[in-house]
Tab-separated table of C-alpha atoms in Angstrom:
chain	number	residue	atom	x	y	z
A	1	UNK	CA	13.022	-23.724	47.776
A	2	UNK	CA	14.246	-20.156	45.854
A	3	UNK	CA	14.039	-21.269	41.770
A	4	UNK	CA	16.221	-19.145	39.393
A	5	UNK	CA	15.060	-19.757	35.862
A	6	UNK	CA	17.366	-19.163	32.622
A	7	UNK	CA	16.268	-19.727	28.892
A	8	UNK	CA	18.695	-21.303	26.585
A	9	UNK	CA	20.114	-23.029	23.193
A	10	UNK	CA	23.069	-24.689	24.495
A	11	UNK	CA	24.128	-25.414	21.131
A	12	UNK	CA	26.622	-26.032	22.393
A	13	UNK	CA	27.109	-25.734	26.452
A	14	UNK	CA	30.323	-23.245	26.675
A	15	UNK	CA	32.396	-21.454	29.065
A	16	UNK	CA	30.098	-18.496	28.556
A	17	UNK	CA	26.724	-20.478	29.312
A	18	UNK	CA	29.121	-21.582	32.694
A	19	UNK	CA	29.232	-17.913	33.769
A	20	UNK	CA	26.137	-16.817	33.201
A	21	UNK	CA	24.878	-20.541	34.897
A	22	UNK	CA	27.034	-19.936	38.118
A	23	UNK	CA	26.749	-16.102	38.210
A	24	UNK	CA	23.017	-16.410	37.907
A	25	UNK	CA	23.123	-18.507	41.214
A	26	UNK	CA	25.474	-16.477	43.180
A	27	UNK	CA	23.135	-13.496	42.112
A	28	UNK	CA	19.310	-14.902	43.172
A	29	UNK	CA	21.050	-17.099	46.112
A	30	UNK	CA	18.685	-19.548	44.583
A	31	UNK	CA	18.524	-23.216	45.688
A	32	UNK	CA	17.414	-24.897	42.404
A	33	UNK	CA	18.493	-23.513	38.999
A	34	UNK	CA	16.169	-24.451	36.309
A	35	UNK	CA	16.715	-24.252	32.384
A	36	UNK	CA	14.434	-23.795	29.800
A	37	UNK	CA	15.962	-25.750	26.178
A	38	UNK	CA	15.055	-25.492	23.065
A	39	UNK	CA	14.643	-29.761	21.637
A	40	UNK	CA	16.462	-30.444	18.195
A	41	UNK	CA	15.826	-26.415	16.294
A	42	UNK	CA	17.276	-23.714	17.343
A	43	UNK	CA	15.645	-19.977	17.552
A	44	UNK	CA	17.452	-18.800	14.404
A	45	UNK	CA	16.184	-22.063	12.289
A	46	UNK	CA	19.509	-24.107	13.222
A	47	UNK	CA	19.560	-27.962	14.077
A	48	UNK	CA	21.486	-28.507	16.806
A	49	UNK	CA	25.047	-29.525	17.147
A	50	UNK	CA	23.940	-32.414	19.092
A	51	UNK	CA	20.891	-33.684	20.418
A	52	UNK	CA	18.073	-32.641	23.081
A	53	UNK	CA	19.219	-35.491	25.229
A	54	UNK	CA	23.216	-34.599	25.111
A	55	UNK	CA	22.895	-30.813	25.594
A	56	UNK	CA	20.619	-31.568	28.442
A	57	UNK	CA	23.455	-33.747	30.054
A	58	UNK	CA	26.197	-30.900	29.428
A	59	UNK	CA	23.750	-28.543	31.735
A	60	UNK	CA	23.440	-30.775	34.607
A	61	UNK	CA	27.209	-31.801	34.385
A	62	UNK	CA	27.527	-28.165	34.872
A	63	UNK	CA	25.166	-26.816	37.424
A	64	UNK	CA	21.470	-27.278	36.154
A	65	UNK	CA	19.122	-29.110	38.352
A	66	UNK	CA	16.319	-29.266	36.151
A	67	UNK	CA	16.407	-29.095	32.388
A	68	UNK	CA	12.782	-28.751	30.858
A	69	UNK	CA	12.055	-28.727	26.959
A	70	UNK	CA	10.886	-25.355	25.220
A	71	UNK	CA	8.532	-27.257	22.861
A	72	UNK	CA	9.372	-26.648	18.786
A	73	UNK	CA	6.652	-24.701	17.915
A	74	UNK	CA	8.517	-21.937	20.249
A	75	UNK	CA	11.930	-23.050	20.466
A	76	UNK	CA	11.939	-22.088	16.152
A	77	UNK	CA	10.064	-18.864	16.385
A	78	UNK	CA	10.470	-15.257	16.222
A	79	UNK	CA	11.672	-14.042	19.671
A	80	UNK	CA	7.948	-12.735	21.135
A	81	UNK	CA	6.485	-16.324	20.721
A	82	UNK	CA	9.994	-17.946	21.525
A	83	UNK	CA	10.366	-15.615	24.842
A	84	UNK	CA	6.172	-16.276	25.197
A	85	UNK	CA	6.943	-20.387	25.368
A	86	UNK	CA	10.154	-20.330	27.797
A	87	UNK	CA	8.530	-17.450	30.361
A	88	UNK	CA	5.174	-19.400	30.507
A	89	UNK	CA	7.099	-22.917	31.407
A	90	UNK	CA	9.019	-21.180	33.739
A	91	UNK	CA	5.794	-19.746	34.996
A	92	UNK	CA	3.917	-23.446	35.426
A	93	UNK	CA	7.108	-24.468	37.044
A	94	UNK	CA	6.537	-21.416	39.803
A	95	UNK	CA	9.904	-19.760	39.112
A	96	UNK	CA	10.816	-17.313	41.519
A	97	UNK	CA	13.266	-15.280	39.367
A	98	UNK	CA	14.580	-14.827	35.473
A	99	UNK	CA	17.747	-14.239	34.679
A	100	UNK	CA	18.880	-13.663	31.340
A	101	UNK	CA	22.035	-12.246	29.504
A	102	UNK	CA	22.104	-8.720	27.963
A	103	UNK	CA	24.704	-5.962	26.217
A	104	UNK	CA	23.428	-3.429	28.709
A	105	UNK	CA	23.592	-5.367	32.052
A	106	UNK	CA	21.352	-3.031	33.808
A	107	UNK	CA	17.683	-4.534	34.358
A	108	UNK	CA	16.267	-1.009	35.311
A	109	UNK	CA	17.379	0.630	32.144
A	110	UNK	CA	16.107	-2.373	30.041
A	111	UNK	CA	12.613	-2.173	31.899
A	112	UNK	CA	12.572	1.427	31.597
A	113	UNK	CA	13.160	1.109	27.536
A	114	UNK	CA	10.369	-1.793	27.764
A	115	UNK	CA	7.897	0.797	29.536
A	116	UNK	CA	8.237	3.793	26.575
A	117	UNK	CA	8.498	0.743	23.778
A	118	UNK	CA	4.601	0.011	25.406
A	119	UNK	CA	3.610	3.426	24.465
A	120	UNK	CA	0.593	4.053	21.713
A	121	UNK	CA	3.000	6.884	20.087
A	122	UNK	CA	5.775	4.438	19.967
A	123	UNK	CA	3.499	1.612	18.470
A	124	UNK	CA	1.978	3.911	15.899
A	125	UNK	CA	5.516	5.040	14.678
A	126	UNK	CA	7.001	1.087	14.639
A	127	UNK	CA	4.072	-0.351	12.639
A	128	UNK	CA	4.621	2.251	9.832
A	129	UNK	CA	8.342	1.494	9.933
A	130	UNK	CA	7.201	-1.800	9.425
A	131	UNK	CA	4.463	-1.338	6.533
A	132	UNK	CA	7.601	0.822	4.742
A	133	UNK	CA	9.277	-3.092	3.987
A	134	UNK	CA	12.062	-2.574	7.168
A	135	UNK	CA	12.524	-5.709	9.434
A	136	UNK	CA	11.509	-5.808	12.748
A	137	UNK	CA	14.751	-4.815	14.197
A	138	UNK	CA	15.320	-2.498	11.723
A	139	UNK	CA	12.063	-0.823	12.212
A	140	UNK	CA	12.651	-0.847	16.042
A	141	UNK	CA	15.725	0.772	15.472
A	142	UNK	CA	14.270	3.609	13.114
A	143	UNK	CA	11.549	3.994	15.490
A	144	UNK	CA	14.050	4.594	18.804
A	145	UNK	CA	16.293	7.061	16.975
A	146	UNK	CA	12.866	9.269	15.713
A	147	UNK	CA	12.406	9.210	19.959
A	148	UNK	CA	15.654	10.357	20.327
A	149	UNK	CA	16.673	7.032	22.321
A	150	UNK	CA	19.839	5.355	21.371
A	151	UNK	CA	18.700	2.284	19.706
A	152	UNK	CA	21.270	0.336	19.999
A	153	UNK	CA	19.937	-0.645	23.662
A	154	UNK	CA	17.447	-2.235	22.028
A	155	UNK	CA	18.646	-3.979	18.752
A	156	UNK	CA	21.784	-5.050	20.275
A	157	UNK	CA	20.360	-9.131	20.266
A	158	UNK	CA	20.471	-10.185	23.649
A	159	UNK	CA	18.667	-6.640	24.989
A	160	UNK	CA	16.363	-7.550	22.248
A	161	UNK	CA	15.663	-11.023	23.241
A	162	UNK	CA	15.965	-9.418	26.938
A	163	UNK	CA	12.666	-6.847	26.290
A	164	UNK	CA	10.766	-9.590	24.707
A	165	UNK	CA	11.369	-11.937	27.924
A	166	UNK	CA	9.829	-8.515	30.209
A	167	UNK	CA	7.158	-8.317	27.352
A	168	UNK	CA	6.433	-11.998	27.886
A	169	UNK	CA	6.177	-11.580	31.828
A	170	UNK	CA	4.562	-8.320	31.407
A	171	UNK	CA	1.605	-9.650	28.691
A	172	UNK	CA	1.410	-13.311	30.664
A	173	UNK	CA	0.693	-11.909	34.091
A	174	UNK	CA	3.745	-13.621	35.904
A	175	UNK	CA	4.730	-13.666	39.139
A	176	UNK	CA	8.659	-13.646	37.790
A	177	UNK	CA	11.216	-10.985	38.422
A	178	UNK	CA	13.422	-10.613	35.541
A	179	UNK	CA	17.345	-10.082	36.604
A	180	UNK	CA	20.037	-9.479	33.714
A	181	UNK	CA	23.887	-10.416	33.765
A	182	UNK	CA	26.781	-8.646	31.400
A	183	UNK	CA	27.331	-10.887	28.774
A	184	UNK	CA	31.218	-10.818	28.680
A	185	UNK	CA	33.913	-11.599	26.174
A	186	UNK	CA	31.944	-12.765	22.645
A	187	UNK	CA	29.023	-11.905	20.587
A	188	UNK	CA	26.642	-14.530	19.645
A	189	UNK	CA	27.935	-13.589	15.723
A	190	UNK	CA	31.398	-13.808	16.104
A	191	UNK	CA	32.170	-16.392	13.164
A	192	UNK	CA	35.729	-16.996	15.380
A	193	UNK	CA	37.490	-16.535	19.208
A	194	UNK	CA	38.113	-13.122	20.132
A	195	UNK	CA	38.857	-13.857	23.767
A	196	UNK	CA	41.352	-17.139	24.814
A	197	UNK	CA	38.452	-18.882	26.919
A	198	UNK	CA	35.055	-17.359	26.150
A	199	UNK	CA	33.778	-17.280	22.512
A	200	UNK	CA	30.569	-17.695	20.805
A	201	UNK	CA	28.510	-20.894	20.451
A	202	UNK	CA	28.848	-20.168	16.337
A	203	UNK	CA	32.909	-20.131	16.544
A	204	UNK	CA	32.952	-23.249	18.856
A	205	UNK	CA	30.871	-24.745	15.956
A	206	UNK	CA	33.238	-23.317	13.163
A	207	UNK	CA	36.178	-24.376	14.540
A	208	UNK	CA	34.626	-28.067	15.390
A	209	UNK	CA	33.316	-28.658	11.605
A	210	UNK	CA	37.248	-27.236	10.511
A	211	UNK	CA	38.504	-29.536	12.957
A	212	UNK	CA	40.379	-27.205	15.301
A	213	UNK	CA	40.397	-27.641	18.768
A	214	UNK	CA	37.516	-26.449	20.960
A	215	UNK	CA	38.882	-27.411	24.423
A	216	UNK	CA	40.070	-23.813	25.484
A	217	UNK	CA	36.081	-22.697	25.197
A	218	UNK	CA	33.834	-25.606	26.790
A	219	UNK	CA	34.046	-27.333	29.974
A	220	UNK	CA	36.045	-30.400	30.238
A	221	UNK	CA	32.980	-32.729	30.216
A	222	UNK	CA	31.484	-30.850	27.174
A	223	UNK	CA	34.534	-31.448	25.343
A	224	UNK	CA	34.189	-35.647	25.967
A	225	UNK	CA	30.849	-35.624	24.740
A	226	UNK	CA	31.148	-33.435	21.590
A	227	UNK	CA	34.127	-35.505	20.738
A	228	UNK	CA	32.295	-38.856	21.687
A	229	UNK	CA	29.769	-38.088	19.455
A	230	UNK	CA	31.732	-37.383	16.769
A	231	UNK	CA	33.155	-40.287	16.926
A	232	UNK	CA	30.250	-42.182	17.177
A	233	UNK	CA	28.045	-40.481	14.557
A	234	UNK	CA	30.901	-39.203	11.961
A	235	UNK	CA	27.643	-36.464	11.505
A	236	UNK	CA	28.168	-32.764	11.856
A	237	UNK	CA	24.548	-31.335	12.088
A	238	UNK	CA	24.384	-28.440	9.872
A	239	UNK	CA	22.139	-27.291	6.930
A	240	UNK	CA	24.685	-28.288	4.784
A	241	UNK	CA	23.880	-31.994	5.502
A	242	UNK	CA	20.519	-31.798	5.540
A	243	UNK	CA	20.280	-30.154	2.272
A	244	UNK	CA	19.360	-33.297	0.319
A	245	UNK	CA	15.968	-33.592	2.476
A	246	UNK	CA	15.239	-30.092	2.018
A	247	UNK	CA	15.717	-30.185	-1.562
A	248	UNK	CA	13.797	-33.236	-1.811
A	249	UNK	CA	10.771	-31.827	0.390
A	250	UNK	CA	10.918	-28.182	-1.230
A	251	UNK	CA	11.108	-29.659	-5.099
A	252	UNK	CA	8.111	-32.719	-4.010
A	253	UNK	CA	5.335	-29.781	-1.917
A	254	UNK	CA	5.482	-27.631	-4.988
A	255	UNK	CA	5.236	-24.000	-4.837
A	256	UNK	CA	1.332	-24.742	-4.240
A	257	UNK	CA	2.404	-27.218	-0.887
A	258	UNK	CA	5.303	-24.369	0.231
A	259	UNK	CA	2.372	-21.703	0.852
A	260	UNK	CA	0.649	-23.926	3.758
A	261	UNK	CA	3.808	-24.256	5.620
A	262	UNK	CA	3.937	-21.629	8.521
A	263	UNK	CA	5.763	-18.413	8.044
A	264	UNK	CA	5.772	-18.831	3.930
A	265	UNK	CA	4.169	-15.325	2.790
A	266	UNK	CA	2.054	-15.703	-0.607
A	267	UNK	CA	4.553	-15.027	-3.266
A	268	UNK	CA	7.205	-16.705	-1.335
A	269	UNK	CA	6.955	-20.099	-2.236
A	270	UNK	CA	7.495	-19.315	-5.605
A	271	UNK	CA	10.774	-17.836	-4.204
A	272	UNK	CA	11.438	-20.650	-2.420
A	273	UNK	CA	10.998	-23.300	-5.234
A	274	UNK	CA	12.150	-21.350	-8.233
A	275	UNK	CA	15.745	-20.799	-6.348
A	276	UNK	CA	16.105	-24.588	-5.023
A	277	UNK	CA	15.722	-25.904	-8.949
A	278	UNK	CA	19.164	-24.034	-9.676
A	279	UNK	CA	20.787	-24.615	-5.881
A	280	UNK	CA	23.174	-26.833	-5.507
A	281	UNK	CA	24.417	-26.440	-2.140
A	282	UNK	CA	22.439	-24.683	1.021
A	283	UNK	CA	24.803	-21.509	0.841
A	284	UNK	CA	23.911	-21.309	-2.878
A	285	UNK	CA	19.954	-21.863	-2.202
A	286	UNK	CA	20.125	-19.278	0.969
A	287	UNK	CA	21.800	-16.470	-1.589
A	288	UNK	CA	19.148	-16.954	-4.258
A	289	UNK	CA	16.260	-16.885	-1.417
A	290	UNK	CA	17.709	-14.051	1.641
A	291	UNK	CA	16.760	-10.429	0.885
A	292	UNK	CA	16.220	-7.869	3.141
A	293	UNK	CA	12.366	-8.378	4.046
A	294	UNK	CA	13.168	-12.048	4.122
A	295	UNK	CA	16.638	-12.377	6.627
A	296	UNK	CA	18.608	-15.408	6.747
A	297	UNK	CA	17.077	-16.107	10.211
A	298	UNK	CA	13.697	-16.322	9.017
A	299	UNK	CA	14.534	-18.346	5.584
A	300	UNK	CA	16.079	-20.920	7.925
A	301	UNK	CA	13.213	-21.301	10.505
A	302	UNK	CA	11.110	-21.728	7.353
A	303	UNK	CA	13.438	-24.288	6.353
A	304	UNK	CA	12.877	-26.419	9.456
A	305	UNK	CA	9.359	-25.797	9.388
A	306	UNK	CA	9.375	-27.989	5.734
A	307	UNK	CA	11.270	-30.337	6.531
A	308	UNK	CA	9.041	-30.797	9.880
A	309	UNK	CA	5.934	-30.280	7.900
A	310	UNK	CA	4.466	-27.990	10.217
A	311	UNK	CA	1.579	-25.960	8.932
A	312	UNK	CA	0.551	-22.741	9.104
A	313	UNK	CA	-3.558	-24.003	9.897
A	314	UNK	CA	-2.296	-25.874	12.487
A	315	UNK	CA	-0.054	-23.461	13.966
A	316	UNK	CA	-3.095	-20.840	14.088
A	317	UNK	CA	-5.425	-22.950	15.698
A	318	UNK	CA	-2.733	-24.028	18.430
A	319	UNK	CA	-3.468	-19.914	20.167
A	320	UNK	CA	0.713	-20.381	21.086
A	321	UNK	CA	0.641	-16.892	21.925
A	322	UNK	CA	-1.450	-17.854	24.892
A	323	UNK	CA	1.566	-19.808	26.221
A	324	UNK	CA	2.902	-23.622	26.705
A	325	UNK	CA	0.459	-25.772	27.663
A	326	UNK	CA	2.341	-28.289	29.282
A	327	UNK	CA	5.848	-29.122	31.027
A	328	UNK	CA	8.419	-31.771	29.852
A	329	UNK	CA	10.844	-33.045	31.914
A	330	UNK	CA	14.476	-34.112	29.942
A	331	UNK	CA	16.482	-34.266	33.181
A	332	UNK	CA	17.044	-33.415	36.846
A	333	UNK	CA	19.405	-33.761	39.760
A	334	UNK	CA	18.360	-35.214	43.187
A	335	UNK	CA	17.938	-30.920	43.858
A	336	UNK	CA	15.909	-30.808	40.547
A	337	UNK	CA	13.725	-33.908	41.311
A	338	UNK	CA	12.840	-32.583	44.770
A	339	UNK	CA	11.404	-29.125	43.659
A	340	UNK	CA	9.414	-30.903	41.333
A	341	UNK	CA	7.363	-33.104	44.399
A	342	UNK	CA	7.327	-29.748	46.459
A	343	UNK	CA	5.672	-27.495	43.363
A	344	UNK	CA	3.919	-30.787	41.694
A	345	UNK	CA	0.398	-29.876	43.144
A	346	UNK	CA	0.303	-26.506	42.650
A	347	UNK	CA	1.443	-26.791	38.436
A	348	UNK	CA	-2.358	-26.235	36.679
A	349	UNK	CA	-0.527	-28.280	33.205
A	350	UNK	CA	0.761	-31.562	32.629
A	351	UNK	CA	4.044	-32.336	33.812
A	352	UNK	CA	5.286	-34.751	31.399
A	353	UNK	CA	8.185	-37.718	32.292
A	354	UNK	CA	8.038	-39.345	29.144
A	355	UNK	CA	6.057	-39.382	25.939
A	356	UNK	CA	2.847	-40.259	25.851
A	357	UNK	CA	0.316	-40.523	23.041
A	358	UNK	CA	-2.405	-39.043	24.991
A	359	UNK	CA	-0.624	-36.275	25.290
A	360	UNK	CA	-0.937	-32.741	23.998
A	361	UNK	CA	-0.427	-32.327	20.098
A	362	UNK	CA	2.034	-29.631	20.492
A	363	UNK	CA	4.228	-32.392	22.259
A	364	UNK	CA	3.008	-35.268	19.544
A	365	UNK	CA	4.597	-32.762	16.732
A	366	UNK	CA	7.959	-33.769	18.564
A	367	UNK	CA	7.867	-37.113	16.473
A	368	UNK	CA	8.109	-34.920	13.587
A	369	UNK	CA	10.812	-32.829	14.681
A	370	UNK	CA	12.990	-35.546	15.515
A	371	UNK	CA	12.621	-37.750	12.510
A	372	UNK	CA	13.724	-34.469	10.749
A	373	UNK	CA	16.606	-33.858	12.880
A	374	UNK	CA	17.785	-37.710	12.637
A	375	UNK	CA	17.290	-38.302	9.138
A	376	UNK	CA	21.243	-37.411	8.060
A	377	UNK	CA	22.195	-39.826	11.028
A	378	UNK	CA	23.338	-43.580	10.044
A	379	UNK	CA	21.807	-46.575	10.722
A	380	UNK	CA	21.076	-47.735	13.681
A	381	UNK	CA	21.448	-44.460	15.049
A	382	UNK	CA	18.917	-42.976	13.079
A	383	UNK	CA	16.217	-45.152	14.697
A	384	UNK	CA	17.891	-44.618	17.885
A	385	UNK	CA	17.597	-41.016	18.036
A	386	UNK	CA	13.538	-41.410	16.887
A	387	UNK	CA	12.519	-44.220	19.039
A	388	UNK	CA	14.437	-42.233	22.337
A	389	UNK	CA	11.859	-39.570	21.599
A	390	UNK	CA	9.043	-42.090	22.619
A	391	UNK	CA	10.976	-44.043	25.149
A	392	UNK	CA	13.412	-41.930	27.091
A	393	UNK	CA	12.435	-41.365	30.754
A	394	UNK	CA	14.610	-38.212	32.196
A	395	UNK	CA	17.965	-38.350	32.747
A	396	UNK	CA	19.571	-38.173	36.127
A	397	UNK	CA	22.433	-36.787	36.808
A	398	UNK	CA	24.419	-37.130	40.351
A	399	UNK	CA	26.637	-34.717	41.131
C-alpha cells in the first residue's frame, strides 16, 4: 500500500484542511492517507479548541485513515524541532510521500531555495543577522535579500514551515519525497473570512468565541462536534481561560523556578514575573512581556511549557533533535488499521495503542500536558479528559 503523509494542527478541521486532505490524495494516488497531530498545544503555544481525541475524529470523518500523535515536546516547538518530530513519525511509519501546504506551490523552487539556504556563505551571513538581536525569520529574511533572493519565498509561513519539513528529511536521512499544494483562499493570520467557504483556523475560532456562525467554513460533521462540545463543556479553550493557572504557576515558581523551564533565557524570568504581578488579563500580561527578540509565538509556547512544567534539563537530555522515538496511535479506519499489520514488523520504535507506564518518558510527559489542558474544564469532565489519556484505546472510525 502507497502512504501519503500530511502534518497538522487541526485546530480546528476546516474546509481548507478538506482540500489540502483530498487534493493530497488525488495528487500521490495514495491508498492510505496518514496524519501527523499535534495532542492538546499547538505549534504557536495555543491549547486547542478541542481535544486530541475530537480533532482526531474530525480527520477520519473526513478522509484520514490513520491519525498518529506528534508528541508535546514537538508539537510546542520552534518549527526545526516541530518539522524534526512529525517527518521522523512519518518516517517509522514508512511513508512513501509528504505533502504539505505552501504560498509558492512549486516543490522544485522550494527545494532549490532549501539547497542555497544549506550553503556555508548563507549560514555565516544568517547567524550574524541573528547575533545583531533580529528573529529568526527576520534574520532569514535580511539574509535572502543581501543574496539578492526574494525573501518572501521563504518567510511567507507555510514555505517556511515547508523548508524546515525538506530540512527535516534532508538532516534525518528519509526515504520521503516531499510534494507541496497551493494553499488557497486564507492566511493562517487572517483574524476574519476573506473568502465565503475557506478561511483560517484563527477566524473560525474568532467567530466561534463571538458566537457567529462557523458552518459556511467546516464540514458538516465538524460543525456537530464543535457545537456538541460546546454544549457539553460551556469551555472555550483559550489563554484567556487559563490565565488563572498561569498566574498562579508564574507568581508560585518565582523568577528563580521560571529560569529552569525550557525556552526561558536568563533575564527573562524576571520579565516574566515582574509583568504577571501587574497583569490582569492574558492580553495585558502578553503586552507587558512580547518585544521584538521575544515574539508572541514564543512567549506563548513558554507559557504552556509552565503550566506543563516541562524543564529545560529534561528537555536537553531527551537529544529531540535526533527524532521521535516512538509512534502513538489516536485512531484509524479499517484502511488505516491494515497498513499498520502490513508495515508493523518493519517499524524499529514502539508502536503505541494505548498508554502505558512502561513506556517512553517523552509519552509519560503526556499526563502533564493533559492535566494542564483540562484544568479550566468542569467537573466530571475534568477527570474525564485526564483519565482518557491513560485509558483510551484508538478510535475507529467506519466510513
Amino acid at each position: 500500500m502507497k502512504a501519503t503523509g500530511l502534518i497538522v494542527e487541526y485546530n480546528p478541521f476546516h474546509n481548507g484542511h478538506l482540500y489540502h486532505l483530498t487534493e493530497s490524495l488525488k495528487q500521490s494516488q495514495a491508498d492510505v492517507l496518514i496524519v501527523v497531530m499535534s495532542g492538546h498545544f499547538t505549534q504557536r503555544g495555543e491549547p486547542t479548541i478541542v481535544n486530541k481525541w475530537e480533532r482526531a475524529k474530525m480527520a477520519l470523518l473526513n478522509g484520514a485513515d490513520l491519525v498518529v500523535e506528534l508528541p508535546y515536546v514537538y508539537s510546542c516547538q520552534s518549527a526545526d524541532l516541530f518539522a524534526k518530530g512529525a517527518v521522523s513519525i512519518l518516517t517509522h511509519l514508512r511513508v512513501n510521500e509528504l505533502i504539505f501546504g505552501s504560498e509558492s506551490g512549486n516543490i522544485n523552487e522550494l527545494l532549490t531555495l532549501d539547497q542555497i539556504m544549506q550553503e556555508d556563505q548563507f549560514q555565516k551571513k544568517l547567524k550574524q543577522q541573528l547575533k545583531s538581536g533580529l528573529s529568526l525569520p527576520k534574520a532569514s529574511a535580511a539574509t535572502l535579500e543581501s543574496f539578492n533572493l526574494n525573501h518572501e519565498l521563504a518567510t511567507s509561513p507555510n514555505n517556511t514551515l515547508g523548508l524546515y519539513y525538506l530540512k527535516a528529511i534532508r538532516e534525518l536521512n528519509s526515504p520521503i519525497t516531499a510534494g507541496t499544494l497551493t494553499r488557497i483562499h486564507s492566511d493562517y493570520r487572517d483574524l476574519a473570512p476573506t473568502h465565503h467557504a475557506i478561511s483560517s483556523a484563527t477566524s473560525i475560532r474568532n467567530l466561534r468565541e463571538k458566537g457567529q456562525a462557523i458552518d459556511a467554513f467546516v464540514p458538516k460533521n465538524v460543525a456537530h462536534l464543535l457545537k456538541e462540545h460546546y454544549e457539553l463543556t460551556a469551555t472555550y479553550h483559550t489563554w484567556e481561560a487559563y490565565f488563572p493557572f498561569l498566574k498562579q504557576k508564574i507568581l508560585t515558581l518565582t523568577p528563580k523556578g521560571l529560569l529552569g523551564i525550557h525556552d526561558v533565557e536568563e533575564g527573562l524570568e524576571n520579565r516574566l514575573y515582574a509583568a504577571m504581578i501587574k497583569s490582569s488579563s492574558f492580553e495585558e500580561f502578553m503586552n507587558h512581556v512580547k518585544t521584538k527578540r521575544y515574539t508572541r509565538t514564543r512567549i506563548q509556547r513558554i507559557c504552556a511549557h509552565i503550566l506543563t512544567q516541562t524543564e529545560k534539563t529534561w528537555i536537553r537530555a531527551l537529544q529531540i533533535e535526533n527524532g521521535a522515538p516512538y509512534v502513538r496511535i489516536l485512531g484509524s479506519t479499517p484502511t488505516g488499521k491494515r497498513y499498520l499489520k502490513q508495515i508493523k514488523k518493519e517499524v524499529t520504535v514502539p508502536i503505541y495503542s494505548k498508554f502505558e507506564l512502561k513506556a517512553h518518558e517523552i509519552l509519560k510527559h503526556e499526563q502533564a500536558v493533559t492535566a494542564a489542558y483540562s484544568a479550566i474544564l468542569p467537573e466530571p469532565l475534568c477527570t474525564q479528559l485526564n483519565q482518557e489519556e491513560y485509558m483510551n484505546f484508538p478510535l475507529h472510525i467506519e466510513r
